[in-house]
Amino acid sequence: MRVAIIGGGPRGTSVIERLIARANDPNFALTRLARDDGHAPELHIDIFDPYPIGAGQVWRNDQSPWFINNTSARNNTLYTDAEVPLDGGPVVTGPSVAEWAEQIAPALPLADDPDFARELRDVSPWHKPSRRLQGEYFHWVFEQVRAQAPDWVHITTHRATVTDVRGTGIDPQVLTYLPTDADQTQTLLADVVVSAQGFVPDRLADDSVDGTALPARLAADLPLERIPAGASVAVSGLGATFFDFIGTFFEGRGGRFERDAEGTLIYHPSGREPRMFAGSRSGLPHRSQRLNGPDQYAAPSIPLFAPEATAALIEEHRNRHDLTFVDDLWPAFLAQAGTVFRTRAEHLGLDVDFEWERLVDPTLGRDFANADEWNAFIEEHFIREFISLSAPDASPWTGVHQLAGHLRALTERARIAGVFTSEAEQRYIERDLLPAANILASGPPSFRFERLAALRRQGFVQLIGPELRVRAEDDGYTAWSPRVAGSEVHAQYWLAGHQAWGTLSKTEDALLAGWLQRGEATLAPLGWPADARNVHSLAVTPQRLHPITEDGTVLTQRVVIGCVAGQYQPGAGQAAVPHSGGSFLAGTDIAAQVVWERLIDQPHAAENAGIAESNSLV
Ligand SMILES: Cc1cc2nc3c(=O)[nH]c(=O)nc-3n(C[C@H](O)[C@H](O)[C@H](O)COP(=O)(O)OP(=O)(O)OC[C@H]3O[C@@H](n4cnc5c(N)ncnc54)[C@H](O)[C@@H]3O)c2cc1C
């Protein structure tokens, strides 16, 4: 019996952990059989990724230390706990990233690297790890799990891209893959195929790559060193990738941030940095997380979000599928958010009123007569941000941000428990709540915001305005905001820092494109105009995550986990958070359970199929 896992990032790694957890648990009959009776079934696990297995593409360890994880070290794990809604797999506890970084990593060879050693010295539960340190954790988990595999389980790693998987019905699947060190594809037979591909990039427009326009890709994939000192750079997008650019161009090129006597952060240039002109749809970064402390807050005393109340609400509606977001949750949320906002504003003597739409989009369609007016608006917005960061428990804005994060967590748990009335309800959540909650509750870490504020004050970074446009010229680019009169700037380079992955209808991934083209996979129906949200999900069965073909057949030998089937796995784009009951580990446990059931039914299917296998690369 052979399972092929496509994608060696955290999810692919977790599927293997879930399989080995079963293989080592004496409560599993098959495990006893293997141990006691000698008639061991053989389980072959083949995992494919062109990037290092464990870390995968996002968390690979050859990237700049200035690219960081937005999630705190204590909120990141690959191990299960009692809150994970498992599909029969055992709970196996293990360290979070914070525990690993404090207790285990200092004794590993990676601690000999000066950058890692420095980071490990500073680590705390609230530390935002560099992506490469995070990748070392995932890799460590993979190695631990591999070492714990019993002798009837064989794990083979392939540094390779899977370009096709064919086969329907009960026949083994034929996998075609291209190893990174070869120019010929190879094939392998597998009884079950698990797609754990993460965010797959969209195809690039033909004209989007040349020497001066760097396409929308992970910052780690862009030749940022090509941009010379003093160059002018237009940046579209103010999300995580924009902050990666800032890290690379300023501290990454030798600049330093220091506080002056009044505590204000000052940037000391190295002379090697470019000048950045940046904008986005809203013209402002997402609201920042709080300064120097926990990025989660004490459980609110608000009844709707108290942990017992959330659990009781889910229990009350379990199996009845009659909870509505629009009637049961949203009005209660708005009423409570309004009360929190007004009470805190009154307490601080601030003359501001609660307007949900304005919190989510501070410019709210306003046009600006000139750059001075726009800059004055930013100043005011940044002052509010600093109040939120430095006094989060008193700030009216933070009070609402916190509640939006709690509402998102509550709806995710309720969706995983399947208690909402209908799919239409869930689409309302995806279309209206989640983007707003992401803006309010998933912004940059506070130190990244503070650095941006310093760089902007000192003229190294200019925010251009909302609805950013960029036009190619003979000698570079013009960037401007149609909502800020006179905002045009000329730049020599253009860096696309906006999201350009996850739109499956134009995916660059040959495997998924092939499935869609042949009708072996379909897109989940979107309940809203296609352009309202850029990301699509494959249609899969909600319980077992099997893809559904164009003619409605359920392909039981394939399982799709993570972002590619994100509509069925709330919160698919986020890490596994300890004790959150989130969908990440629930999904990987489903994939392992599908493999396990197949192993019980047909332990030798692929081996007996009589089709020659290629040699595996180990
Ligand atoms: C730039 C960026 C920053 C992020 N920052 C955060 C953050 O701060 N906090 C957070 O919680 N989450 C963050 N995320 C979300 C992140 O995707 C998840 O936390 C997590 O990595 C998802 O794990 P995964 O295994 O599902 O996907 P991934 O980590 O994306 O792994 C999928 C793997 O599949 C491989 N793959 C894809 N197609 C194929 C194929 N055809 N053949 C072989 N291999 C293939 C890829 O190379 C990749 O390594 C970020 C994502 C990105 C892109």
XYZ file of C-alpha atoms in Angstrom, residues 376-615:
240
model
C -2.534 64.704 7.160
C -5.074 61.867 7.000
C -2.291 59.291 7.368
C -0.835 61.194 10.346
C -4.192 61.015 12.133
C -4.606 57.348 11.256
C -1.103 56.552 12.527
C -1.765 58.404 15.815
C -4.800 56.149 16.345
C -2.617 53.146 15.540
C -0.060 54.218 18.139
C -2.821 54.629 20.775
C -3.973 51.115 19.912
C -0.479 49.705 20.142
C 0.668 51.356 23.317
C -2.600 51.117 25.300
C -4.366 48.148 23.753
C -6.550 47.437 26.757
C -7.863 51.017 26.782
C -8.025 51.775 23.047
C -11.518 51.776 21.504
C -10.076 50.531 18.213
C -8.213 47.611 19.735
C -11.346 46.663 21.638
C -13.146 46.159 18.318
C -10.152 44.507 16.600
C -10.036 41.998 19.419
C -13.748 41.268 19.141
C -13.468 40.840 15.354
C -10.707 38.256 15.939
C -12.918 36.462 18.462
C -15.893 36.498 16.082
C -13.685 35.003 13.373
C -12.510 32.275 15.762
C -16.079 31.555 16.862
C -17.385 31.272 13.300
C -14.465 29.007 12.344
C -15.254 26.644 15.197
C -18.940 26.718 14.341
C -18.186 26.008 10.677
C -15.914 23.091 11.562
C -18.724 21.729 13.776
C -21.144 22.210 10.837
C -23.774 24.088 12.831
C -24.628 26.896 10.406
C -27.902 26.714 8.492
C -26.659 26.676 4.948
C -23.763 27.183 2.620
C -25.133 30.631 1.843
C -24.525 31.604 5.483
C -20.973 30.390 5.242
C -20.391 32.373 2.090
C -21.603 35.487 3.856
C -18.946 34.819 6.464
C -16.249 34.308 3.822
C -17.234 37.332 1.778
C -18.024 39.872 4.474
C -16.604 38.876 7.825
C -13.278 37.265 7.025
C -11.737 40.008 4.859
C -12.770 42.604 7.468
C -11.481 40.481 10.359
C -8.191 39.989 8.516
C -7.784 43.753 8.111
C -8.533 44.386 11.784
C -7.064 41.372 13.538
C -4.276 39.963 11.310
C -2.088 42.943 10.510
C 1.683 43.316 10.764
C 3.446 42.813 14.087
C 3.696 46.129 15.902
C 7.452 46.497 15.429
C 6.991 46.286 11.666
C 4.358 49.034 11.780
C 6.557 51.204 13.994
C 9.467 50.847 11.583
C 7.243 51.768 8.645
C 6.094 54.862 10.556
C 9.739 55.899 11.165
C 10.749 55.294 7.528
C 7.752 57.271 6.303
C 8.454 60.181 8.668
C 12.061 60.301 7.460
C 11.088 60.138 3.766
C 12.432 56.689 2.897
C 8.958 55.277 2.258
C 6.044 57.226 0.826
C 2.445 55.967 0.932
C 0.827 57.067 -2.329
C -2.866 56.535 -1.650
C -5.838 54.186 -2.146
C -6.639 52.243 -5.339
C -3.028 52.361 -6.458
C -2.347 52.303 -10.206
C 1.009 51.602 -11.891
C 1.734 52.376 -15.562
C 4.869 51.390 -17.505
C 6.712 54.286 -19.181
C 9.761 54.334 -21.476
C 12.035 55.158 -18.565
C 10.351 53.348 -15.668
C 6.921 53.523 -14.053
C 4.359 56.049 -12.969
C 2.476 55.143 -9.814
C -0.501 57.119 -8.571
C -3.767 57.048 -6.669
C -6.857 58.240 -8.570
C -8.224 59.355 -5.184
C -5.308 61.666 -4.297
C -4.928 64.585 -6.714
C -1.317 65.163 -7.779
C -0.092 61.865 -6.314
C 1.876 60.721 -9.405
C 5.402 59.564 -8.700
C 8.031 58.268 -11.082
C 9.905 55.098 -10.174
C 12.703 53.154 -11.868
C 11.488 49.773 -10.582
C 8.153 48.180 -9.826
C 7.779 45.442 -7.223
C 4.451 43.669 -7.194
C 3.873 42.858 -3.538
C 0.185 42.000 -3.843
C -1.305 38.531 -3.507
C -1.050 36.546 -6.747
C -1.791 32.995 -5.772
C -4.775 30.828 -5.092
C -6.874 31.731 -8.148
C -7.236 28.146 -9.301
C -8.841 29.019 -12.646
C -5.498 30.508 -13.698
C -3.147 28.404 -11.608
C 0.434 27.867 -12.665
C 0.411 24.375 -11.128
C 0.300 21.813 -13.956
C -1.247 19.106 -11.779
C -4.255 21.162 -10.658
C -4.638 22.771 -14.099
C -4.738 19.258 -15.623
C -7.352 18.030 -13.148
C -9.532 21.067 -13.850
C -9.076 20.819 -17.604
C -10.018 17.126 -17.694
C -12.975 17.675 -15.351
C -11.377 15.515 -12.638
C -11.784 18.432 -10.266
C -14.210 21.347 -10.206
C -14.266 24.739 -8.556
C -16.531 25.139 -5.549
C -19.506 27.353 -6.373
C -18.827 30.888 -5.148
C -21.957 32.596 -3.815
C -20.752 36.027 -4.884
C -19.423 37.790 -7.989
C -16.213 36.109 -9.042
C -14.163 39.279 -8.702
C -15.271 40.009 -5.145
C -12.736 37.583 -3.807
C -9.724 36.481 -5.709
C -9.343 33.004 -4.365
C -11.147 29.822 -5.391
C -11.397 26.438 -3.807
C -11.785 23.006 -5.344
C -15.109 21.326 -4.614
C -14.538 18.433 -2.190
C -16.760 16.292 0.020
C -16.986 18.134 3.356
C -16.302 15.115 5.591
C -13.565 13.213 3.697
C -12.169 16.017 1.501
C -12.327 13.922 -1.697
C -12.442 15.981 -4.914
C -15.620 15.902 -6.994
C -15.416 15.531 -10.790
C -17.408 17.441 -13.386
C -19.942 14.594 -13.638
C -20.335 14.437 -9.857
C -18.120 11.393 -9.184
C -16.305 11.441 -5.844
C -12.652 10.425 -6.292
C -12.091 8.466 -3.103
C -8.417 7.804 -3.838
C -7.607 11.501 -3.707
C -7.765 13.857 -0.750
C -7.229 17.614 -0.939
C -6.223 19.475 2.216
C -5.405 23.125 2.906
C -5.864 26.227 0.787
C -6.616 24.395 -2.465
C -9.886 23.223 -0.849
C -10.045 26.178 1.538
C -13.801 26.675 1.371
C -14.244 23.423 3.312
C -11.455 24.048 5.823
C -12.078 27.346 7.616
C -8.836 29.147 8.377
C -6.910 27.022 5.837
C -4.376 29.803 5.237
C -3.186 29.893 8.844
C -0.820 27.839 10.930
C -2.035 25.259 13.444
C -2.598 27.151 16.701
C -2.379 25.124 19.947
C -5.702 24.567 21.752
C -7.656 26.406 19.064
C -9.678 23.497 17.676
C -8.744 24.775 14.195
C -9.092 22.998 10.866
C -5.379 22.473 10.071
C -4.753 19.336 12.134
C -8.376 18.182 11.737
C -7.774 18.108 7.957
C -4.454 16.280 8.119
C -6.020 13.704 10.448
C -8.808 13.118 7.902
C -6.187 12.517 5.189
C -4.352 10.042 7.440
C -7.604 8.274 8.281
C -8.466 7.839 4.586
C -5.033 6.253 4.055
C -5.436 4.090 7.133
C -8.832 2.738 6.073
C -7.424 1.954 2.666
C -4.497 0.171 4.298
C -6.926 -2.034 6.235
C -8.989 -2.793 3.101
C -6.302 -3.286 0.480
C -2.858 -3.383 1.997
C -1.036 -4.342 -1.225
C -3.032 -2.681 -3.988
C -0.371 -0.648 -5.765
C 2.265 -3.375 -5.508
C -0.084 -5.912 -7.101
C -1.231 -3.745 -9.956
C 1.451 -5.105 -12.256
C 2.589 -1.730 -13.561
C 6.293 -1.068 -13.300
C 7.302 1.635 -10.892
C 10.187 3.946 -11.461
C 13.035 4.035 -8.996
